[in-house]
PDB file of C-alpha atoms in Angstrom:
ATOM      1  CA  MET E   1     -16.640 -13.761  -9.271  1.00 65.00           C
ATOM      2  CA  GLN E   2     -19.363 -13.512  -5.907  1.00 89.00           C
ATOM      3  CA  THR E   3     -22.050 -10.914  -6.201  1.00 96.00           C
ATOM      4  CA  PRO E   4     -21.376  -7.540  -4.747  1.00 98.00           C
ATOM      5  CA  ALA E   5     -23.722  -8.281  -1.760  1.00 98.00           C
ATOM      6  CA  ALA E   6     -21.709 -11.442  -1.167  1.00 98.00           C
ATOM      7  CA  ASN E   7     -18.143  -9.643  -1.217  1.00 98.00           C
ATOM      8  CA  ALA E   8     -19.548  -6.883   1.092  1.00 98.00           C
ATOM      9  CA  GLN E   9     -20.402  -9.482   3.820  1.00 98.00           C
ATOM     10  CA  LEU E  10     -17.270 -11.338   3.285  1.00 98.00           C
ATOM     11  CA  ALA E  11     -15.175  -8.087   3.759  1.00 98.00           C
ATOM     12  CA  LEU E  12     -16.977  -7.910   7.000  1.00 98.00           C
ATOM     13  CA  LEU E  13     -15.641 -11.192   8.448  1.00 98.00           C
ATOM     14  CA  LEU E  14     -12.470 -10.773   6.585  1.00 98.00           C
ATOM     15  CA  GLU E  15     -12.067  -7.545   8.697  1.00 98.00           C
ATOM     16  CA  VAL E  16     -12.950  -8.915  11.974  1.00 98.00           C
ATOM     17  CA  ALA E  17     -10.435 -12.075  11.347  1.00 97.00           C
ATOM     18  CA  GLY E  18      -7.549  -9.843  10.519  1.00 96.00           C
ATOM     19  CA  THR E  19      -5.245  -9.572  13.602  1.00 96.00           C
ATOM     20  CA  PRO E  20      -3.980  -7.740  15.766  1.00 97.00           C
ATOM     21  CA  LYS E  21      -5.889  -4.843  15.534  1.00 97.00           C
ATOM     22  CA  PRO E  22      -5.108  -2.876  17.947  1.00 97.00           C
ATOM     23  CA  GLY E  23      -8.134  -1.637  20.679  1.00 97.00           C
ATOM     24  CA  ASN E  24     -10.439  -3.737  18.081  1.00 97.00           C
ATOM     25  CA  VAL E  25     -12.158  -6.955  18.376  1.00 97.00           C
ATOM     26  CA  ASP E  26     -10.379  -9.257  16.018  1.00 97.00           C
ATOM     27  CA  ARG E  27     -10.378 -13.443  16.110  1.00 95.00           C
ATOM     28  CA  HIS E  28      -7.986 -13.586  19.288  1.00 94.00           C
ATOM     29  CA  ARG E  29      -9.574 -10.320  21.534  1.00 95.00           C
ATOM     30  CA  ASP E  30     -12.718  -9.369  22.368  1.00 95.00           C
ATOM     31  CA  LEU E  31     -13.922  -6.436  24.115  1.00 94.00           C
ATOM     32  CA  GLU E  32     -15.925  -6.394  27.328  1.00 89.00           C
ATOM     33  CA  ASP E  33     -19.403  -6.445  26.229  1.00 92.00           C
ATOM     34  CA  LEU E  34     -18.374  -6.862  22.211  1.00 95.00           C
ATOM     35  CA  ARG E  35     -17.135 -10.368  20.990  1.00 97.00           C
ATOM     36  CA  PHE E  36     -15.851 -11.881  17.881  1.00 98.00           C
ATOM     37  CA  GLU E  37     -18.856 -13.732  17.461  1.00 98.00           C
ATOM     38  CA  HIS E  38     -21.147 -10.641  17.772  1.00 98.00           C
ATOM     39  CA  PHE E  39     -19.137  -9.437  14.456  1.00 98.00           C
ATOM     40  CA  LEU E  40     -19.749 -12.692  12.944  1.00 98.00           C
ATOM     41  CA  ALA E  41     -23.389 -12.712  13.401  1.00 98.00           C
ATOM     42  CA  GLY E  42     -23.844  -8.655  12.208  1.00 98.00           C
ATOM     43  CA  ALA E  43     -22.239 -10.068   9.218  1.00 98.00           C
ATOM     44  CA  VAL E  44     -24.720 -12.579   8.702  1.00 98.00           C
ATOM     45  CA  GLY E  45     -27.484 -10.483   9.498  1.00 98.00           C
ATOM     46  CA  ALA E  46     -26.797  -7.244   7.040  1.00 98.00           C
ATOM     47  CA  ARG E  47     -26.765  -9.656   4.065  1.00 98.00           C
ATOM     48  CA  ASP E  48     -30.748  -8.614   2.936  1.00 98.00           C
ATOM     49  CA  GLY E  49     -29.616  -4.904   3.275  1.00 98.00           C
ATOM     50  CA  LEU E  50     -26.448  -5.367   1.268  1.00 98.00           C
ATOM     51  CA  GLU E  51     -28.651  -7.382  -1.169  1.00 98.00           C
ATOM     52  CA  THR E  52     -31.300  -4.621  -1.427  1.00 98.00           C
ATOM     53  CA  ALA E  53     -28.375  -2.279  -2.266  1.00 98.00           C
ATOM     54  CA  ALA E  54     -27.208  -4.221  -5.142  1.00 98.00           C
ATOM     55  CA  ASN E  55     -30.366  -4.813  -6.730  1.00 97.00           C
ATOM     56  CA  GLY E  56     -30.589  -0.875  -7.098  1.00 97.00           C
ATOM     57  CA  GLY E  57     -32.518  -0.260  -4.025  1.00 98.00           C
ATOM     58  CA  ALA E  58     -32.444   3.298  -2.202  1.00 98.00           C
ATOM     59  CA  VAL E  59     -29.167   3.809  -0.344  1.00 98.00           C
ATOM     60  CA  GLY E  60     -31.101   4.474   2.902  1.00 98.00           C
ATOM     61  CA  ALA E  61     -33.500   1.619   2.778  1.00 98.00           C
ATOM     62  CA  ALA E  62     -31.233  -0.578   1.944  1.00 98.00           C
ATOM     63  CA  PHE E  63     -28.687   0.770   4.922  1.00 98.00           C
ATOM     64  CA  GLU E  64     -31.673   0.719   7.446  1.00 98.00           C
ATOM     65  CA  ARG E  65     -32.336  -2.441   6.663  1.00 98.00           C
ATOM     66  CA  ALA E  66     -28.704  -3.526   6.885  1.00 98.00           C
ATOM     67  CA  VAL E  67     -28.349  -2.004  10.356  1.00 98.00           C
ATOM     68  CA  ALA E  68     -31.565  -3.848  11.241  1.00 98.00           C
ATOM     69  CA  GLY E  69     -30.279  -7.027  10.571  1.00 98.00           C
ATOM     70  CA  MET E  70     -26.771  -6.298  11.744  1.00 98.00           C
ATOM     71  CA  ALA E  71     -28.646  -5.564  15.243  1.00 98.00           C
ATOM     72  CA  GLY E  72     -30.053  -9.001  15.870  1.00 96.00           C
ATOM     73  CA  GLN E  73     -27.057  -9.982  17.674  1.00 97.00           C
ATOM     74  CA  ARG E  74     -26.501  -9.510  21.206  1.00 94.00           C
ATOM     75  CA  GLY E  75     -23.424  -7.598  21.347  1.00 96.00           C
ATOM     76  CA  GLY E  76     -25.068  -4.112  19.694  1.00 96.00           C
ATOM     77  CA  ASN E  77     -22.980  -2.278  17.749  1.00 97.00           C
ATOM     78  CA  THR E  78     -20.849  -4.227  15.535  1.00 98.00           C
ATOM     79  CA  GLN E  79     -20.450  -2.922  12.097  1.00 98.00           C
ATOM     80  CA  PHE E  80     -22.539   0.450  11.730  1.00 98.00           C
ATOM     81  CA  GLY E  81     -20.066   2.425  10.208  1.00 98.00           C
ATOM     82  CA  SER E  82     -18.673  -0.428   7.479  1.00 98.00           C
ATOM     83  CA  LEU E  83     -22.288  -0.494   6.581  1.00 98.00           C
ATOM     84  CA  LEU E  84     -22.673   2.920   5.864  1.00 98.00           C
ATOM     85  CA  LEU E  85     -19.489   2.647   3.735  1.00 98.00           C
ATOM     86  CA  LEU E  86     -20.427  -0.422   2.311  1.00 98.00           C
ATOM     87  CA  VAL E  87     -24.042   0.255   1.327  1.00 98.00           C
ATOM     88  CA  PRO E  88     -23.052   3.234  -1.274  1.00 98.00           C
ATOM     89  CA  LEU E  89     -19.995   0.669  -2.549  1.00 98.00           C
ATOM     90  CA  VAL E  90     -22.777  -2.028  -3.374  1.00 98.00           C
ATOM     91  CA  ARG E  91     -24.901   0.352  -4.955  1.00 98.00           C
ATOM     92  CA  ALA E  92     -22.047   1.475  -7.387  1.00 98.00           C
ATOM     93  CA  ALA E  93     -20.418  -1.808  -7.911  1.00 98.00           C
ATOM     94  CA  ARG E  94     -23.853  -2.139  -9.967  1.00 94.00           C
ATOM     95  CA  GLU E  95     -22.333  -0.003 -12.981  1.00 93.00           C
ATOM     96  CA  ASP E  96     -18.370   0.541 -11.882  1.00 94.00           C
ATOM     97  CA  LEU E  97     -17.032   0.705  -8.604  1.00 97.00           C
ATOM     98  CA  SER E  98     -14.809   3.655  -9.060  1.00 97.00           C
ATOM     99  CA  GLY E  99     -14.453   6.756  -6.696  1.00 96.00           C
ATOM    100  CA  PRO E 100     -16.491   8.945  -9.502  1.00 97.00           C
ATOM    101  CA  VAL E 101     -19.267   6.311  -9.625  1.00 98.00           C
ATOM    102  CA  VAL E 102     -19.639   6.076  -5.505  1.00 98.00           C
ATOM    103  CA  GLU E 103     -19.493   9.972  -5.380  1.00 97.00           C
ATOM    104  CA  ALA E 104     -22.419   9.665  -7.831  1.00 98.00           C
ATOM    105  CA  VAL E 105     -24.321   7.702  -5.536  1.00 98.00           C
ATOM    106  CA  CYS E 106     -23.859   9.639  -2.781  1.00 98.00           C
ATOM    107  CA  GLU E 107     -24.755  12.844  -4.580  1.00 98.00           C
ATOM    108  CA  ASP E 108     -28.156  11.403  -5.859  1.00 98.00           C
ATOM    109  CA  THR E 109     -29.026  10.718  -2.302  1.00 98.00           C
ATOM    110  CA  THR E 110     -32.343  12.448  -1.142  1.00 98.00           C
ATOM    111  CA  VAL E 111     -34.036  13.524   1.963  1.00 98.00           C
ATOM    112  CA  ALA E 112     -36.025   9.676   1.992  1.00 98.00           C
ATOM    113  CA  ASP E 113     -32.460   8.421   2.309  1.00 98.00           C
ATOM    114  CA  ALA E 114     -31.683  10.700   4.863  1.00 98.00           C
ATOM    115  CA  ALA E 115     -34.847  10.027   7.128  1.00 98.00           C
ATOM    116  CA  ASP E 116     -33.772   5.981   6.697  1.00 98.00           C
ATOM    117  CA  PHE E 117     -30.280   6.899   7.741  1.00 98.00           C
ATOM    118  CA  TYR E 118     -31.825   8.572  11.311  1.00 98.00           C
ATOM    119  CA  ARG E 119     -34.055   5.686  11.579  1.00 98.00           C
ATOM    120  CA  ALA E 120     -31.677   3.466  11.504  1.00 98.00           C
ATOM    121  CA  PHE E 121     -30.681   4.667  15.010  1.00 98.00           C
ATOM    122  CA  ASP E 122     -33.491   3.265  15.970  1.00 98.00           C
ATOM    123  CA  HIS E 123     -32.222  -0.002  15.959  1.00 98.00           C
ATOM    124  CA  VAL E 124     -28.432   0.394  17.841  1.00 97.00           C
ATOM    125  CA  ASP E 125     -27.385   2.504  20.247  1.00 96.00           C
ATOM    126  CA  VAL E 126     -24.216   4.199  18.292  1.00 96.00           C
ATOM    127  CA  PHE E 127     -21.622   6.090  19.588  1.00 94.00           C
ATOM    128  CA  VAL E 128     -21.665   9.747  18.099  1.00 91.00           C
ATOM    129  CA  ASP E 129     -20.550  13.044  19.896  1.00 87.00           C
ATOM    130  CA  ASP E 130     -22.473  16.094  21.025  1.00 87.00           C
ATOM    131  CA  PRO E 131     -23.752  18.096  18.126  1.00 86.00           C
ATOM    132  CA  PRO E 132     -23.066  21.530  18.028  1.00 81.00           C
ATOM    133  CA  ALA E 133     -25.971  23.872  19.347  1.00 82.00           C
ATOM    134  CA  ASP E 134     -27.795  24.725  15.917  1.00 77.00           C
ATOM    135  CA  MET E 135     -27.817  21.203  15.315  1.00 83.00           C
ATOM    136  CA  GLU E 136     -29.346  19.628  17.972  1.00 90.00           C
ATOM    137  CA  PRO E 137     -32.726  19.345  16.409  1.00 93.00           C
ATOM    138  CA  LEU E 138     -30.903  17.076  13.946  1.00 94.00           C
ATOM    139  CA  ASP E 139     -28.761  14.954  16.427  1.00 95.00           C
ATOM    140  CA  VAL E 140     -28.739  11.397  15.067  1.00 95.00           C
ATOM    141  CA  ARG E 141     -29.233   9.921  18.727  1.00 94.00           C
ATOM    142  CA  ARG E 142     -33.013  11.091  18.263  1.00 96.00           C
ATOM    143  CA  GLY E 143     -33.445   8.594  15.395  1.00 97.00           C
ATOM    144  CA  SER E 144     -37.042   8.808  13.903  1.00 97.00           C
ATOM    145  CA  ASP E 145     -37.677  11.540  15.839  1.00 97.00           C
ATOM    146  CA  ALA E 146     -35.733  13.638  14.187  1.00 97.00           C
ATOM    147  CA  VAL E 147     -37.012  13.032  11.008  1.00 98.00           C
ATOM    148  CA  PRO E 148     -39.819  16.401  10.652  1.00 97.00           C
ATOM    149  CA  VAL E 149     -37.102  18.520  11.203  1.00 96.00           C
ATOM    150  CA  LEU E 150     -35.040  17.037   8.892  1.00 96.00           C
ATOM    151  CA  GLU E 151     -37.673  16.898   6.258  1.00 97.00           C
ATOM    152  CA  GLU E 152     -38.567  20.462   7.063  1.00 97.00           C
ATOM    153  CA  ARG E 153     -35.308  21.392   6.017  1.00 96.00           C
ATOM    154  CA  GLY E 154     -35.116  19.166   2.817  1.00 98.00           C
ATOM    155  CA  LEU E 155     -31.537  17.539   3.731  1.00 97.00           C
ATOM    156  CA  THR E 156     -30.188  14.685   1.650  1.00 98.00           C
ATOM    157  CA  LEU E 157     -28.279  12.297   3.175  1.00 98.00           C
ATOM    158  CA  LEU E 158     -25.358  13.463   1.606  1.00 98.00           C
ATOM    159  CA  ASP E 159     -25.945  17.071   3.341  1.00 97.00           C
ATOM    160  CA  ILE E 160     -26.334  15.426   6.531  1.00 96.00           C
ATOM    161  CA  MET E 161     -22.703  13.435   6.242  1.00 97.00           C
ATOM    162  CA  SER E 162     -21.312  17.065   5.195  1.00 96.00           C
ATOM    163  CA  ARG E 163     -22.316  18.127   8.610  1.00 93.00           C
ATOM    164  CA  SER E 164     -20.923  15.686  10.275  1.00 93.00           C
ATOM    165  CA  VAL E 165     -16.928  16.403   8.700  1.00 93.00           C
ATOM    166  CA  PRO E 166     -14.547  16.889  10.522  1.00 92.00           C
ATOM    167  CA  GLY E 167     -15.621  14.857  13.064  1.00 93.00           C
ATOM    168  CA  ASP E 168     -16.416  11.561  11.503  1.00 96.00           C
ATOM    169  CA  ASP E 169     -13.858  10.398   9.181  1.00 98.00           C
ATOM    170  CA  VAL E 170     -16.771   7.989   7.702  1.00 98.00           C
ATOM    171  CA  ALA E 171     -18.560  10.507   6.617  1.00 97.00           C
ATOM    172  CA  ARG E 172     -15.932  12.154   5.286  1.00 98.00           C
ATOM    173  CA  GLU E 173     -15.255   9.468   2.888  1.00 98.00           C
ATOM    174  CA  TRP E 174     -18.706  10.270   1.473  1.00 98.00           C
ATOM    175  CA  VAL E 175     -17.556  13.760   1.196  1.00 98.00           C
ATOM    176  CA  GLU E 176     -13.994  13.273  -0.177  1.00 97.00           C
ATOM    177  CA  GLY E 177     -14.813  10.361  -3.093  1.00 96.00           C
ATOM    178  CA  PHE E 178     -13.868   7.483  -0.769  1.00 98.00           C
ATOM    179  CA  GLU E 179     -10.313   8.263  -0.895  1.00 98.00           C
ATOM    180  CA  ARG E 180      -8.752   6.141   1.473  1.00 98.00           C
ATOM    181  CA  THR E 181     -11.164   3.330   1.107  1.00 98.00           C
ATOM    182  CA  PHE E 182      -9.726   2.735  -2.521  1.00 98.00           C
ATOM    183  CA  ARG E 183      -6.177   3.431  -1.011  1.00 98.00           C
ATOM    184  CA  ALA E 184      -6.570   0.721   1.763  1.00 98.00           C
ATOM    185  CA  ALA E 185      -7.860  -1.514  -1.467  1.00 98.00           C
ATOM    186  CA  GLU E 186      -4.493  -0.736  -3.375  1.00 98.00           C
ATOM    187  CA  ARG E 187      -2.530  -1.566   0.106  1.00 97.00           C
ATOM    188  CA  LEU E 188      -4.137  -4.733   0.457  1.00 97.00           C
ATOM    189  CA  ALA E 189      -3.696  -5.512  -3.034  1.00 97.00           C
ATOM    190  CA  ALA E 190       0.251  -4.769  -3.007  1.00 96.00           C
ATOM    191  CA  ALA E 191       0.760  -6.424   0.450  1.00 94.00           C
ATOM    192  CA  ASP E 192       2.188 -10.224   0.776  1.00 91.00           C
ATOM    193  CA  GLY E 193       0.909 -12.816   3.081  1.00 93.00           C
ATOM    194  CA  PRO E 194      -2.169 -14.447   4.361  1.00 94.00           C
ATOM    195  CA  LEU E 195      -5.127 -11.971   4.080  1.00 95.00           C
ATOM    196  CA  GLY E 196      -5.293 -11.663   7.920  1.00 94.00           C
ATOM    197  CA  ASP E 197      -1.968 -10.626   8.581  1.00 95.00           C
ATOM    198  CA  ARG E 198      -2.653  -7.842   4.790  1.00 96.00           C
ATOM    199  CA  THR E 199      -5.859  -6.761   6.949  1.00 97.00           C
ATOM    200  CA  ALA E 200      -3.988  -5.932   9.936  1.00 97.00           C
ATOM    201  CA  ALA E 201      -0.876  -4.478   8.138  1.00 97.00           C
ATOM    202  CA  VAL E 202      -3.557  -2.015   6.433  1.00 97.00           C
ATOM    203  CA  PHE E 203      -5.347  -0.969   9.441  1.00 98.00           C
ATOM    204  CA  LEU E 204      -2.089  -0.356  11.342  1.00 98.00           C
ATOM    205  CA  SER E 205      -0.737   1.616   8.136  1.00 98.00           C
ATOM    206  CA  GLU E 206      -3.967   3.725   8.332  1.00 98.00           C
ATOM    207  CA  LEU E 207      -3.929   4.296  11.760  1.00 98.00           C
ATOM    208  CA  ALA E 208      -0.586   5.512  11.718  1.00 98.00           C
ATOM    209  CA  GLU E 209      -1.140   7.933   9.015  1.00 98.00           C
ATOM    210  CA  ARG E 210      -4.486   9.795  10.569  1.00 97.00           C
ATOM    211  CA  PRO E 211      -6.217  10.105  14.123  1.00 98.00           C
ATOM    212  CA  ASP E 212      -8.953   7.761  14.603  1.00 98.00           C
ATOM    213  CA  THR E 213     -11.997  10.225  14.751  1.00 98.00           C
ATOM    214  CA  LEU E 214     -14.159   7.354  16.898  1.00 97.00           C
ATOM    215  CA  VAL E 215     -11.213   7.710  19.515  1.00 98.00           C
ATOM    216  CA  ALA E 216     -10.558  11.300  19.088  1.00 97.00           C
ATOM    217  CA  ASN E 217     -14.786  11.829  20.059  1.00 96.00           C
ATOM    218  CA  ARG E 218     -14.465   9.579  22.885  1.00 96.00           C
ATOM    219  CA  SER E 219     -11.324   9.888  24.515  1.00 96.00           C
ATOM    220  CA  GLY E 220     -10.025  13.144  22.936  1.00 97.00           C
ATOM    221  CA  GLU E 221      -7.531  14.336  20.447  1.00 97.00           C
ATOM    222  CA  ALA E 222      -4.399  14.040  22.231  1.00 98.00           C
ATOM    223  CA  VAL E 223      -5.296   9.964  22.948  1.00 98.00           C
ATOM    224  CA  ALA E 224      -6.471   9.922  19.183  1.00 98.00           C
ATOM    225  CA  ARG E 225      -3.143  11.703  18.536  1.00 98.00           C
ATOM    226  CA  GLU E 226      -0.973   9.143  20.949  1.00 98.00           C
ATOM    227  CA  VAL E 227      -2.611   6.083  19.149  1.00 98.00           C
ATOM    228  CA  THR E 228      -1.360   7.241  15.570  1.00 98.00           C
ATOM    229  CA  ASP E 229       1.937   8.426  16.778  1.00 98.00           C
ATOM    230  CA  ARG E 230       2.704   4.952  18.425  1.00 98.00           C
ATOM    231  CA  ALA E 231       1.140   3.071  15.430  1.00 98.00           C
ATOM    232  CA  ALA E 232       3.553   5.388  13.088  1.00 98.00           C
ATOM    233  CA  GLU E 233       6.231   3.712  15.170  1.00 98.00           C
ATOM    234  CA  LEU E 234       5.406   0.169  14.667  1.00 98.00           C
ATOM    235  CA  VAL E 235       5.048   1.067  10.879  1.00 98.00           C
ATOM    236  CA  LYS E 236       8.152   2.654  10.710  1.00 98.00           C
ATOM    237  CA  ARG E 237      10.030  -0.049  12.124  1.00 96.00           C
ATOM    238  CA  ASP E 238       7.931  -2.680  10.664  1.00 96.00           C
ATOM    239  CA  ALA E 239       7.178  -4.338  13.833  1.00 97.00           C
ATOM    240  CA  LEU E 240       4.408  -6.720  12.349  1.00 96.00           C
ATOM    241  CA  GLU E 241       7.277  -8.581  10.611  1.00 95.00           C
ATOM    242  CA  THR E 242      10.064  -7.909  12.827  1.00 97.00           C
ATOM    243  CA  ASP E 243       8.628  -7.520  16.211  1.00 97.00           C
ATOM    244  CA  PRO E 244       4.943  -8.977  16.254  1.00 96.00           C
ATOM    245  CA  GLU E 245       4.978  -9.086  20.363  1.00 97.00           C
ATOM    246  CA  ALA E 246       5.231  -5.164  20.079  1.00 98.00           C
ATOM    247  CA  VAL E 247       2.126  -4.970  18.199  1.00 98.00           C
ATOM    248  CA  GLU E 248       0.519  -7.460  20.405  1.00 97.00           C
ATOM    249  CA  VAL E 249       1.393  -5.552  23.696  1.00 97.00           C
ATOM    250  CA  PHE E 250      -0.012  -2.258  21.862  1.00 98.00           C
ATOM    251  CA  ALA E 251      -3.429  -4.173  20.994  1.00 97.00           C
ATOM    252  CA  GLU E 252      -3.863  -5.299  24.494  1.00 96.00           C
ATOM    253  CA  GLU E 253      -3.017  -2.236  26.107  1.00 97.00           C
ATOM    254  CA  LEU E 254      -5.860  -0.301  24.024  1.00 97.00           C
ATOM    255  CA  VAL E 255      -8.333  -2.754  24.285  1.00 96.00           C
ATOM    256  CA  ALA E 256      -7.561  -2.472  28.640  1.00 95.00           C
ATOM    257  CA  ARG E 257      -7.656   1.122  28.366  1.00 97.00           C
ATOM    258  CA  GLY E 258     -10.904   1.097  26.137  1.00 96.00           C
ATOM    259  CA  VAL E 259      -9.897   3.031  23.656  1.00 97.00           C
ATOM    260  CA  ASN E 260     -11.366   1.864  20.106  1.00 97.00           C
ATOM    261  CA  PRO E 261     -10.058   2.850  16.517  1.00 98.00           C
ATOM    262  CA  GLY E 262     -13.380   1.805  14.989  1.00 97.00           C
ATOM    263  CA  THR E 263     -13.055   4.306  12.212  1.00 98.00           C
ATOM    264  CA  THR E 264     -10.016   2.934  11.200  1.00 98.00           C
ATOM    265  CA  ALA E 265     -11.591  -0.606  11.193  1.00 98.00           C
ATOM    266  CA  ASP E 266     -14.315   0.554   9.048  1.00 98.00           C
ATOM    267  CA  ILE E 267     -12.260   2.114   6.184  1.00 98.00           C
ATOM    268  CA  ALA E 268     -10.457  -1.610   6.323  1.00 98.00           C
ATOM    269  CA  ALA E 269     -13.422  -3.191   5.882  1.00 98.00           C
ATOM    270  CA  ALA E 270     -14.566  -1.133   3.097  1.00 98.00           C
ATOM    271  CA  GLY E 271     -11.083  -1.510   1.508  1.00 98.00           C
ATOM    272  CA  LEU E 272     -11.587  -4.945   1.685  1.00 98.00           C
ATOM    273  CA  PHE E 273     -14.449  -4.922  -0.136  1.00 98.00           C
ATOM    274  CA  VAL E 274     -13.332  -2.758  -3.387  1.00 98.00           C
ATOM    275  CA  ALA E 275     -10.424  -5.110  -3.161  1.00 98.00           C
ATOM    276  CA  LEU E 276     -12.702  -8.046  -3.517  1.00 97.00           C
ATOM    277  CA  GLU E 277     -14.868  -6.936  -6.190  1.00 97.00           C
ATOM    278  CA  HIS E 278     -11.815  -5.675  -8.319  1.00 97.00           C
ATOM    279  CA  GLU E 279     -10.602  -9.279  -7.813  1.00 96.00           C
ATOM    280  CA  ALA E 280      -7.148  -7.635  -6.531  1.00 96.00           C
ATOM    281  CA  ILE E 281      -7.416 -10.105  -3.555  1.00 95.00           C
ATOM    282  CA  ASP E 282      -9.084 -13.520  -3.395  1.00 88.00           C
ATOM    283  CA  VAL E 283     -10.241 -16.133  -0.975  1.00 89.00           C
TER     284      VAL E 283
END
C-alpha cells in the first residue's frame, strides 16, 4: 500500500491520463496553452505539499506549498481545484478516510489556514468569477493583499469555502462532506476495464448529472446546462462502449469552443484518491 501523499500524486496523474474527458486536457488532447506534460509536471511539483498534509501539517500551509510546487511548470494552473480537494482528504487519511473525518478536518481549519489559502493565489492565476460587492475586499484574486481583511473578520478556511457556494462546486464539497468525491470513488470501484477508461466514464457520468461550475462561471449557465444535457445523452446510450467516436467528437468540440469542465475533473481526481486509499482500485 502506498502512502496517502503518493496516492494523491498518483490520483493527479491518473486523472489527466484518462481519456476522453470532454473539454479537458488528457493524454490525447491539449488545450491551446495548457498541455498534458504541464499536468504531469504539476503533479510532481505538488508532492511536497501533499507530504506536509500527510505528516499532519496545517491544511492551509500544505495547500499553499502544494500549489507553489504545482505552479513550477510553464502551463500555469493545472490542478489548483484538485489540490483544494486532495489536501484535506490526505490529512483525513492519517486517521480514517471517511466523510465524517474529512468534515472534521475542514471544520477545524483556522484563520491562518484561510490566510495561506489566499497566499496560494500569489503563485498562479486562477479563474474566479467576480465576487458580490460586499465580498470585494475578500476577492481571492487579491491573494496575500486580502489577508489583513480576512484576519480582521476572523474567517476560517471553511468560512471562505461556505461563502463560495453555490458558485463553486469544489467549495461545495468542503461544505457538504465531499459527497460527490466519495460517490465518484464508488463508481470507479464498480466500473470495469482499464483505469483510464473508468476515469473517463466516471468523469462523463459526473458531468451528466450536474452542470460544471467552472463552465457556468466562464461561459454562462446556459452553456453549462447544454454540456450536461449532451453528456447525459451520451451516458444514456452508453456511448463510451457503443459509440466512442461520438464522445471523441464531443470532446474535440468542447476544446475548440474553449469550454472546460475543470471542476468535474477535480472531482474525478479526488475520487481516484479515495478509491486508491480504500484499495478499491489498483494500478
